[in-house]
Amino acid sequence: GWAGRRGEGSCAPRRRVGRNEGLGHGRSRRGVEVRAASVPVAYTPTQWLAVALGYSCIIGSVFRCLPQIHRIVTRKSVEGISFIAILSELLIYTVNLAYNVHYNYPFNTYGDLAVSWFVLIFVLVLMQVYKRFDSGRVALVTALSSVWCLVLFSNSLPVVVLSSLQAASGIGLAFGSRIPQIWLNFKKGSTGELSIIMFIANALGCLIRVFTTISLTQDNLLLFNAAFHLVLNAIIIVQCVGSRLDSAREQEKLEGMGRSVN
């Protein structure tokens, strides 16, 4: 094709651009575009703080789950732990993971979900070990859960469906996991073997996720979920504190009665 020189009038001489030269220019321009796209966006100090907190949240998620597992294993009891709550939390975390992976968000913004996902599976296994559910029901739940995970992680769902599931997951986790646990605690007047350390860590993790979401992804669905879970975890923490205070008072009362008898 013909190409005029920029900045020259219409009388300026024209030159024929050779085919190879044009292709070379196109390749060069594309190369510049690729290099520009590959240059990482400079983070602000607030965003670097969010990244650091995100990775600390991932590391902390490993340790926050250990007290609950240690409590179950040492006492060989799952008393006070709702099977429906744990299973629902696992299925909902699967939605959250698939959503983050689909949108290719940085791993530091959701890595703690992956850790918690594996821990929940382990807790379900421990519940089966110590509580011995019906084997037929266990097989059915395992099969359905596997299909659920396969569909979500296969990236076969339309984006609108995945986004709708993510939007519903906050409410689903509330009514399928946290609210049943809160209701169970209220009905029994005790939190049983629930680990308050785990829920304090959960609350801190949610608080960090509120900050990292605002700073790094600006995803309103993720922000709503993090804030909502923060409130629910805070309620369970209050219940755990109240249960332990009641147990301490009851213990003191029994010790006082023992001393009076002696």
PDB file of C-alpha atoms in Angstrom:
ATOM      1  CA  GLY A   1       0.000   0.000   0.000  1.00  0.00           C
ATOM      2  CA  TRP A   2       0.972   3.642  -0.205  1.00  0.00           C
ATOM      3  CA  ALA A   3       2.059   5.520   2.904  1.00  0.00           C
ATOM      4  CA  GLY A   4       2.507   9.288   3.275  1.00  0.00           C
ATOM      5  CA  ARG A   5       5.032  10.803   5.631  1.00  0.00           C
ATOM      6  CA  ARG A   6       3.511  12.452   8.674  1.00  0.00           C
ATOM      7  CA  GLY A   7       3.988  16.227   8.939  1.00  0.00           C
ATOM      8  CA  GLU A   8       4.480  16.737   5.172  1.00  0.00           C
ATOM      9  CA  GLY A   9       2.077  18.381   2.730  1.00  0.00           C
ATOM     10  CA  SER A  10       0.192  16.732  -0.088  1.00  0.00           C
ATOM     11  CA  CYS A  11       3.040  17.480  -2.513  1.00  0.00           C
ATOM     12  CA  ALA A  12       5.471  15.396  -0.515  1.00  0.00           C
ATOM     13  CA  PRO A  13       6.794  12.416  -2.427  1.00  0.00           C
ATOM     14  CA  ARG A  14       5.259   9.085  -1.637  1.00  0.00           C
ATOM     15  CA  ARG A  15       7.029   5.808  -1.361  1.00  0.00           C
ATOM     16  CA  ARG A  16       5.835   2.277  -1.783  1.00  0.00           C
ATOM     17  CA  VAL A  17       5.996   0.201   1.390  1.00  0.00           C
ATOM     18  CA  GLY A  18       7.272  -3.231   0.621  1.00  0.00           C
ATOM     19  CA  ARG A  19       5.303  -6.285   1.675  1.00  0.00           C
ATOM     20  CA  ASN A  20       8.040  -7.626   3.920  1.00  0.00           C
ATOM     21  CA  GLU A  21       8.616  -4.202   5.453  1.00  0.00           C
ATOM     22  CA  GLY A  22       4.905  -3.866   6.259  1.00  0.00           C
ATOM     23  CA  LEU A  23       4.814  -7.285   7.859  1.00  0.00           C
ATOM     24  CA  GLY A  24       7.922  -6.462   9.846  1.00  0.00           C
ATOM     25  CA  HIS A  25       6.358  -3.236  11.077  1.00  0.00           C
ATOM     26  CA  GLY A  26       3.202  -5.127  12.079  1.00  0.00           C
ATOM     27  CA  ARG A  27       5.191  -7.742  13.949  1.00  0.00           C
ATOM     28  CA  SER A  28       7.192  -5.031  15.686  1.00  0.00           C
ATOM     29  CA  ARG A  29       4.076  -3.194  16.779  1.00  0.00           C
ATOM     30  CA  ARG A  30       2.472  -6.396  18.054  1.00  0.00           C
ATOM     31  CA  GLY A  31       5.658  -7.187  19.934  1.00  0.00           C
ATOM     32  CA  VAL A  32       5.548  -3.783  21.609  1.00  0.00           C
ATOM     33  CA  GLU A  33       1.900  -4.360  22.549  1.00  0.00           C
ATOM     34  CA  VAL A  34       2.685  -7.772  24.023  1.00  0.00           C
ATOM     35  CA  ARG A  35       5.606  -6.371  26.017  1.00  0.00           C
ATOM     36  CA  ALA A  36       3.429  -3.511  27.276  1.00  0.00           C
ATOM     37  CA  ALA A  37       0.714  -5.947  28.322  1.00  0.00           C
ATOM     38  CA  SER A  38       3.247  -8.121  30.129  1.00  0.00           C
ATOM     39  CA  VAL A  39       4.554  -5.236  32.237  1.00  0.00           C
ATOM     40  CA  PRO A  40       2.966  -5.588  35.704  1.00  0.00           C
ATOM     41  CA  VAL A  41       0.758  -2.776  36.908  1.00  0.00           C
ATOM     42  CA  ALA A  42       2.468  -0.823  39.666  1.00  0.00           C
ATOM     43  CA  TYR A  43       0.790  -1.375  43.021  1.00  0.00           C
ATOM     44  CA  THR A  44       0.139   1.417  45.453  1.00  0.00           C
ATOM     45  CA  PRO A  45       1.428   1.008  49.026  1.00  0.00           C
ATOM     46  CA  THR A  46      -2.123   0.133  50.118  1.00  0.00           C
ATOM     47  CA  GLN A  47      -2.312  -2.603  47.483  1.00  0.00           C
ATOM     48  CA  TRP A  48       1.087  -4.003  48.507  1.00  0.00           C
ATOM     49  CA  LEU A  49      -0.226  -4.122  52.070  1.00  0.00           C
ATOM     50  CA  ALA A  50      -3.304  -5.951  50.804  1.00  0.00           C
ATOM     51  CA  VAL A  51      -1.086  -8.470  48.987  1.00  0.00           C
ATOM     52  CA  ALA A  52       0.983  -9.067  52.130  1.00  0.00           C
ATOM     53  CA  LEU A  53      -2.141  -9.465  54.255  1.00  0.00           C
ATOM     54  CA  GLY A  54      -3.578 -11.820  51.650  1.00  0.00           C
ATOM     55  CA  TYR A  55      -0.606 -14.167  51.883  1.00  0.00           C
ATOM     56  CA  SER A  56      -0.602 -13.904  55.674  1.00  0.00           C
ATOM     57  CA  CYS A  57      -4.265 -14.875  55.588  1.00  0.00           C
ATOM     58  CA  ILE A  58      -3.392 -17.983  53.565  1.00  0.00           C
ATOM     59  CA  ILE A  59      -0.688 -18.981  56.038  1.00  0.00           C
ATOM     60  CA  GLY A  60      -2.966 -18.200  58.953  1.00  0.00           C
ATOM     61  CA  SER A  61      -5.756 -20.323  57.488  1.00  0.00           C
ATOM     62  CA  VAL A  62      -3.540 -23.389  57.929  1.00  0.00           C
ATOM     63  CA  PHE A  63      -3.028 -22.695  61.626  1.00  0.00           C
ATOM     64  CA  ARG A  64      -6.548 -21.509  62.362  1.00  0.00           C
ATOM     65  CA  CYS A  65      -7.955 -24.911  61.415  1.00  0.00           C
ATOM     66  CA  LEU A  66      -5.481 -26.931  63.494  1.00  0.00           C
ATOM     67  CA  PRO A  67      -7.118 -26.210  66.908  1.00  0.00           C
ATOM     68  CA  GLN A  68     -10.450 -27.629  65.732  1.00  0.00           C
ATOM     69  CA  ILE A  69      -8.842 -30.740  64.256  1.00  0.00           C
ATOM     70  CA  HIS A  70      -6.653 -31.183  67.353  1.00  0.00           C
ATOM     71  CA  ARG A  71      -9.713 -30.869  69.601  1.00  0.00           C
ATOM     72  CA  ILE A  72     -11.613 -33.520  67.630  1.00  0.00           C
ATOM     73  CA  VAL A  73      -8.702 -35.969  67.449  1.00  0.00           C
ATOM     74  CA  THR A  74      -7.600 -35.665  71.085  1.00  0.00           C
ATOM     75  CA  ARG A  75     -11.126 -35.954  72.475  1.00  0.00           C
ATOM     76  CA  LYS A  76     -12.275 -38.424  69.818  1.00  0.00           C
ATOM     77  CA  SER A  77     -15.544 -36.539  69.689  1.00  0.00           C
ATOM     78  CA  VAL A  78     -17.437 -34.374  67.203  1.00  0.00           C
ATOM     79  CA  GLU A  79     -20.053 -33.343  69.750  1.00  0.00           C
ATOM     80  CA  GLY A  80     -21.566 -29.949  68.973  1.00  0.00           C
ATOM     81  CA  ILE A  81     -20.371 -29.916  65.347  1.00  0.00           C
ATOM     82  CA  SER A  82     -23.138 -29.832  62.746  1.00  0.00           C
ATOM     83  CA  PHE A  83     -22.608 -32.219  59.824  1.00  0.00           C
ATOM     84  CA  ILE A  84     -25.006 -30.206  57.651  1.00  0.00           C
ATOM     85  CA  ALA A  85     -23.110 -27.029  58.500  1.00  0.00           C
ATOM     86  CA  ILE A  86     -19.735 -28.500  57.497  1.00  0.00           C
ATOM     87  CA  LEU A  87     -21.058 -30.089  54.297  1.00  0.00           C
ATOM     88  CA  SER A  88     -22.886 -26.925  53.252  1.00  0.00           C
ATOM     89  CA  GLU A  89     -19.777 -24.880  53.911  1.00  0.00           C
ATOM     90  CA  LEU A  90     -17.747 -27.234  51.714  1.00  0.00           C
ATOM     91  CA  LEU A  91     -20.200 -27.002  48.810  1.00  0.00           C
ATOM     92  CA  ILE A  92     -20.374 -23.225  49.065  1.00  0.00           C
ATOM     93  CA  TYR A  93     -16.592 -22.858  49.288  1.00  0.00           C
ATOM     94  CA  THR A  94     -16.470 -24.844  46.060  1.00  0.00           C
ATOM     95  CA  VAL A  95     -18.567 -22.125  44.401  1.00  0.00           C
ATOM     96  CA  ASN A  96     -16.304 -19.406  45.815  1.00  0.00           C
ATOM     97  CA  LEU A  97     -13.166 -21.170  44.582  1.00  0.00           C
ATOM     98  CA  ALA A  98     -14.581 -21.776  41.106  1.00  0.00           C
ATOM     99  CA  TYR A  99     -15.653 -18.117  40.857  1.00  0.00           C
ATOM    100  CA  ASN A 100     -12.209 -16.795  41.780  1.00  0.00           C
ATOM    101  CA  VAL A 101     -10.436 -19.232  39.463  1.00  0.00           C
ATOM    102  CA  HIS A 102     -12.769 -18.347  36.585  1.00  0.00           C
ATOM    103  CA  TYR A 103     -11.998 -14.640  36.867  1.00  0.00           C
ATOM    104  CA  ASN A 104      -8.297 -15.368  37.363  1.00  0.00           C
ATOM    105  CA  TYR A 105      -8.038 -13.293  40.521  1.00  0.00           C
ATOM    106  CA  PRO A 106      -4.646 -13.303  42.291  1.00  0.00           C
ATOM    107  CA  PHE A 107      -4.188 -16.377  44.475  1.00  0.00           C
ATOM    108  CA  ASN A 108      -3.413 -14.157  47.469  1.00  0.00           C
ATOM    109  CA  THR A 109      -7.032 -12.944  47.386  1.00  0.00           C
ATOM    110  CA  TYR A 110      -8.594 -16.393  47.812  1.00  0.00           C
ATOM    111  CA  GLY A 111      -5.891 -18.930  48.743  1.00  0.00           C
ATOM    112  CA  ASP A 112      -7.301 -19.309  52.249  1.00  0.00           C
ATOM    113  CA  LEU A 113     -10.496 -20.628  50.673  1.00  0.00           C
ATOM    114  CA  ALA A 114      -8.499 -23.442  49.065  1.00  0.00           C
ATOM    115  CA  VAL A 115      -6.902 -24.344  52.406  1.00  0.00           C
ATOM    116  CA  SER A 116     -10.252 -24.286  54.207  1.00  0.00           C
ATOM    117  CA  TRP A 117     -11.797 -26.381  51.428  1.00  0.00           C
ATOM    118  CA  PHE A 118      -9.362 -29.236  52.032  1.00  0.00           C
ATOM    119  CA  VAL A 119      -9.679 -28.893  55.814  1.00  0.00           C
ATOM    120  CA  LEU A 120     -13.478 -29.190  55.611  1.00  0.00           C
ATOM    121  CA  ILE A 121     -13.099 -32.439  53.680  1.00  0.00           C
ATOM    122  CA  PHE A 122     -10.802 -33.729  56.431  1.00  0.00           C
ATOM    123  CA  VAL A 123     -13.291 -32.714  59.141  1.00  0.00           C
ATOM    124  CA  LEU A 124     -16.048 -34.603  57.316  1.00  0.00           C
ATOM    125  CA  VAL A 125     -13.811 -37.682  57.249  1.00  0.00           C
ATOM    126  CA  LEU A 126     -13.210 -37.323  61.003  1.00  0.00           C
ATOM    127  CA  MET A 127     -16.943 -37.022  61.595  1.00  0.00           C
ATOM    128  CA  GLN A 128     -17.472 -40.290  59.779  1.00  0.00           C
ATOM    129  CA  VAL A 129     -14.677 -41.930  61.802  1.00  0.00           C
ATOM    130  CA  TYR A 130     -16.051 -40.879  65.194  1.00  0.00           C
ATOM    131  CA  LYS A 131     -19.789 -40.788  64.480  1.00  0.00           C
ATOM    132  CA  ARG A 132     -20.232 -43.602  61.938  1.00  0.00           C
ATOM    133  CA  PHE A 133     -22.974 -42.372  59.636  1.00  0.00           C
ATOM    134  CA  ASP A 134     -24.927 -44.791  57.461  1.00  0.00           C
ATOM    135  CA  SER A 135     -22.596 -45.997  54.702  1.00  0.00           C
ATOM    136  CA  GLY A 136     -25.262 -45.718  51.997  1.00  0.00           C
ATOM    137  CA  ARG A 137     -25.924 -42.091  52.820  1.00  0.00           C
ATOM    138  CA  VAL A 138     -22.213 -41.360  52.970  1.00  0.00           C
ATOM    139  CA  ALA A 139     -21.749 -42.852  49.490  1.00  0.00           C
ATOM    140  CA  LEU A 140     -24.654 -40.808  48.114  1.00  0.00           C
ATOM    141  CA  VAL A 141     -23.378 -37.560  49.646  1.00  0.00           C
ATOM    142  CA  THR A 142     -19.867 -38.254  48.362  1.00  0.00           C
ATOM    143  CA  ALA A 143     -21.104 -38.928  44.823  1.00  0.00           C
ATOM    144  CA  LEU A 144     -23.314 -35.837  44.665  1.00  0.00           C
ATOM    145  CA  SER A 145     -20.584 -33.637  46.128  1.00  0.00           C
ATOM    146  CA  SER A 146     -18.091 -34.944  43.572  1.00  0.00           C
ATOM    147  CA  VAL A 147     -20.457 -34.131  40.695  1.00  0.00           C
ATOM    148  CA  TRP A 148     -20.999 -30.651  42.148  1.00  0.00           C
ATOM    149  CA  CYS A 149     -17.240 -30.019  42.252  1.00  0.00           C
ATOM    150  CA  LEU A 150     -16.707 -31.413  38.762  1.00  0.00           C
ATOM    151  CA  VAL A 151     -19.359 -29.177  37.198  1.00  0.00           C
ATOM    152  CA  LEU A 152     -18.027 -26.047  38.892  1.00  0.00           C
ATOM    153  CA  PHE A 153     -14.321 -26.594  38.239  1.00  0.00           C
ATOM    154  CA  SER A 154     -14.809 -27.788  34.653  1.00  0.00           C
ATOM    155  CA  ASN A 155     -15.663 -24.192  33.669  1.00  0.00           C
ATOM    156  CA  SER A 156     -18.739 -25.481  31.848  1.00  0.00           C
ATOM    157  CA  LEU A 157     -21.278 -23.188  33.519  1.00  0.00           C
ATOM    158  CA  PRO A 158     -22.269 -19.911  31.849  1.00  0.00           C
ATOM    159  CA  VAL A 159     -20.791 -16.846  33.521  1.00  0.00           C
ATOM    160  CA  VAL A 160     -24.224 -15.570  34.550  1.00  0.00           C
ATOM    161  CA  VAL A 161     -24.957 -18.839  36.337  1.00  0.00           C
ATOM    162  CA  LEU A 162     -21.604 -18.877  38.130  1.00  0.00           C
ATOM    163  CA  SER A 163     -22.063 -15.248  39.198  1.00  0.00           C
ATOM    164  CA  SER A 164     -25.571 -16.008  40.448  1.00  0.00           C
ATOM    165  CA  LEU A 165     -24.254 -18.939  42.484  1.00  0.00           C
ATOM    166  CA  GLN A 166     -21.549 -16.703  43.932  1.00  0.00           C
ATOM    167  CA  ALA A 167     -24.152 -14.086  44.846  1.00  0.00           C
ATOM    168  CA  ALA A 168     -26.304 -16.735  46.516  1.00  0.00           C
ATOM    169  CA  SER A 169     -23.380 -18.381  48.293  1.00  0.00           C
ATOM    170  CA  GLY A 170     -23.258 -15.771  51.040  1.00  0.00           C
ATOM    171  CA  ILE A 171     -26.889 -16.347  51.935  1.00  0.00           C
ATOM    172  CA  GLY A 172     -26.476 -20.080  51.379  1.00  0.00           C
ATOM    173  CA  LEU A 173     -23.520 -20.260  53.744  1.00  0.00           C
ATOM    174  CA  ALA A 174     -25.487 -18.334  56.328  1.00  0.00           C
ATOM    175  CA  PHE A 175     -28.540 -20.598  56.246  1.00  0.00           C
ATOM    176  CA  GLY A 176     -26.667 -23.787  55.449  1.00  0.00           C
ATOM    177  CA  SER A 177     -23.735 -23.452  57.807  1.00  0.00           C
ATOM    178  CA  ARG A 178     -23.367 -20.552  60.205  1.00  0.00           C
ATOM    179  CA  ILE A 179     -27.016 -20.021  61.150  1.00  0.00           C
ATOM    180  CA  PRO A 180     -27.631 -23.759  61.875  1.00  0.00           C
ATOM    181  CA  GLN A 181     -24.498 -23.716  64.038  1.00  0.00           C
ATOM    182  CA  ILE A 182     -25.682 -20.558  65.795  1.00  0.00           C
ATOM    183  CA  TRP A 183     -29.121 -22.118  66.332  1.00  0.00           C
ATOM    184  CA  LEU A 184     -27.617 -25.379  67.602  1.00  0.00           C
ATOM    185  CA  ASN A 185     -25.497 -23.449  70.097  1.00  0.00           C
ATOM    186  CA  PHE A 186     -28.537 -21.483  71.268  1.00  0.00           C
ATOM    187  CA  LYS A 187     -30.751 -24.565  71.593  1.00  0.00           C
ATOM    188  CA  LYS A 188     -28.177 -26.579  73.543  1.00  0.00           C
ATOM    189  CA  GLY A 189     -27.045 -23.627  75.618  1.00  0.00           C
ATOM    190  CA  SER A 190     -23.478 -24.644  74.861  1.00  0.00           C
ATOM    191  CA  THR A 191     -20.978 -24.571  72.019  1.00  0.00           C
ATOM    192  CA  GLY A 192     -19.721 -28.092  72.773  1.00  0.00           C
ATOM    193  CA  GLU A 193     -16.368 -28.854  71.164  1.00  0.00           C
ATOM    194  CA  LEU A 194     -16.328 -25.802  68.903  1.00  0.00           C
ATOM    195  CA  SER A 195     -12.962 -24.079  68.913  1.00  0.00           C
ATOM    196  CA  ILE A 196     -13.254 -20.370  69.653  1.00  0.00           C
ATOM    197  CA  ILE A 197      -9.737 -19.877  68.277  1.00  0.00           C
ATOM    198  CA  MET A 198     -10.868 -21.098  64.867  1.00  0.00           C
ATOM    199  CA  PHE A 199     -13.787 -18.666  64.749  1.00  0.00           C
ATOM    200  CA  ILE A 200     -11.650 -15.745  65.930  1.00  0.00           C
ATOM    201  CA  ALA A 201      -9.234 -16.587  63.127  1.00  0.00           C
ATOM    202  CA  ASN A 202     -12.174 -16.859  60.711  1.00  0.00           C
ATOM    203  CA  ALA A 203     -13.377 -13.407  61.730  1.00  0.00           C
ATOM    204  CA  LEU A 204      -9.912 -11.908  61.294  1.00  0.00           C
ATOM    205  CA  GLY A 205      -9.648 -13.626  57.922  1.00  0.00           C
ATOM    206  CA  CYS A 206     -12.970 -12.129  56.837  1.00  0.00           C
ATOM    207  CA  LEU A 207     -11.818  -8.704  57.979  1.00  0.00           C
ATOM    208  CA  ILE A 208      -8.638  -9.058  55.913  1.00  0.00           C
ATOM    209  CA  ARG A 209     -10.673 -10.231  52.915  1.00  0.00           C
ATOM    210  CA  VAL A 210     -12.857  -7.139  53.144  1.00  0.00           C
ATOM    211  CA  PHE A 211      -9.694  -5.034  52.902  1.00  0.00           C
ATOM    212  CA  THR A 212      -8.032  -7.059  50.119  1.00  0.00           C
ATOM    213  CA  THR A 213     -11.225  -7.136  48.054  1.00  0.00           C
ATOM    214  CA  ILE A 214     -11.624  -3.376  48.252  1.00  0.00           C
ATOM    215  CA  SER A 215      -7.934  -2.845  47.445  1.00  0.00           C
ATOM    216  CA  LEU A 216      -7.295  -5.455  44.735  1.00  0.00           C
ATOM    217  CA  THR A 217     -10.398  -6.817  43.001  1.00  0.00           C
ATOM    218  CA  GLN A 218     -13.244  -4.372  43.759  1.00  0.00           C
ATOM    219  CA  ASP A 219     -15.628  -7.300  43.339  1.00  0.00           C
ATOM    220  CA  ASN A 220     -18.901  -6.443  45.095  1.00  0.00           C
ATOM    221  CA  LEU A 221     -20.009 -10.075  45.336  1.00  0.00           C
ATOM    222  CA  LEU A 222     -16.815 -11.054  47.148  1.00  0.00           C
ATOM    223  CA  LEU A 223     -17.038  -7.976  49.356  1.00  0.00           C
ATOM    224  CA  PHE A 224     -20.586  -8.803  50.435  1.00  0.00           C
ATOM    225  CA  ASN A 225     -19.658 -12.383  51.277  1.00  0.00           C
ATOM    226  CA  ALA A 226     -16.625 -11.362  53.341  1.00  0.00           C
ATOM    227  CA  ALA A 227     -18.554  -8.738  55.325  1.00  0.00           C
ATOM    228  CA  PHE A 228     -21.545 -11.011  55.916  1.00  0.00           C
ATOM    229  CA  HIS A 229     -19.380 -13.895  57.137  1.00  0.00           C
ATOM    230  CA  LEU A 230     -17.549 -11.499  59.442  1.00  0.00           C
ATOM    231  CA  VAL A 231     -20.812 -10.731  61.224  1.00  0.00           C
ATOM    232  CA  LEU A 232     -21.813 -14.407  61.517  1.00  0.00           C
ATOM    233  CA  ASN A 233     -18.413 -15.454  62.867  1.00  0.00           C
ATOM    234  CA  ALA A 234     -18.618 -12.655  65.425  1.00  0.00           C
ATOM    235  CA  ILE A 235     -21.949 -14.022  66.667  1.00  0.00           C
ATOM    236  CA  ILE A 236     -20.464 -17.513  67.161  1.00  0.00           C
ATOM    237  CA  ILE A 237     -17.483 -16.009  68.985  1.00  0.00           C
ATOM    238  CA  VAL A 238     -19.861 -14.297  71.396  1.00  0.00           C
ATOM    239  CA  GLN A 239     -21.647 -17.629  71.929  1.00  0.00           C
ATOM    240  CA  CYS A 240     -18.358 -19.428  72.581  1.00  0.00           C
ATOM    241  CA  VAL A 241     -17.316 -16.827  75.133  1.00  0.00           C
ATOM    242  CA  GLY A 242     -20.694 -17.046  76.871  1.00  0.00           C
ATOM    243  CA  SER A 243     -20.573 -20.858  76.920  1.00  0.00           C
ATOM    244  CA  ARG A 244     -17.113 -20.915  78.453  1.00  0.00           C
ATOM    245  CA  LEU A 245     -18.072 -18.341  81.070  1.00  0.00           C
ATOM    246  CA  ASP A 246     -21.138 -20.411  81.997  1.00  0.00           C
ATOM    247  CA  SER A 247     -18.993 -23.546  82.280  1.00  0.00           C
ATOM    248  CA  ALA A 248     -16.502 -21.720  84.494  1.00  0.00           C
ATOM    249  CA  ARG A 249     -19.265 -20.458  86.783  1.00  0.00           C
ATOM    250  CA  GLU A 250     -20.797 -23.932  86.982  1.00  0.00           C
ATOM    251  CA  GLN A 251     -17.420 -25.408  87.844  1.00  0.00           C
ATOM    252  CA  GLU A 252     -16.887 -22.836  90.586  1.00  0.00           C
ATOM    253  CA  LYS A 253     -20.344 -23.587  91.970  1.00  0.00           C
ATOM    254  CA  LEU A 254     -19.616 -27.309  92.111  1.00  0.00           C
ATOM    255  CA  GLU A 255     -16.266 -26.720  93.773  1.00  0.00           C
ATOM    256  CA  GLY A 256     -17.950 -24.418  96.307  1.00  0.00           C
ATOM    257  CA  MET A 257     -20.561 -27.082  97.098  1.00  0.00           C
ATOM    258  CA  GLY A 258     -17.792 -29.646  97.531  1.00  0.00           C
ATOM    259  CA  ARG A 259     -15.929 -27.428  99.974  1.00  0.00           C
ATOM    260  CA  SER A 260     -19.092 -26.715 101.979  1.00  0.00           C
ATOM    261  CA  VAL A 261     -19.816 -30.452 102.305  1.00  0.00           C
ATOM    262  CA  ASN A 262     -16.293 -31.097 103.542  1.00  0.00           C
TER     263      ASN A 262
END
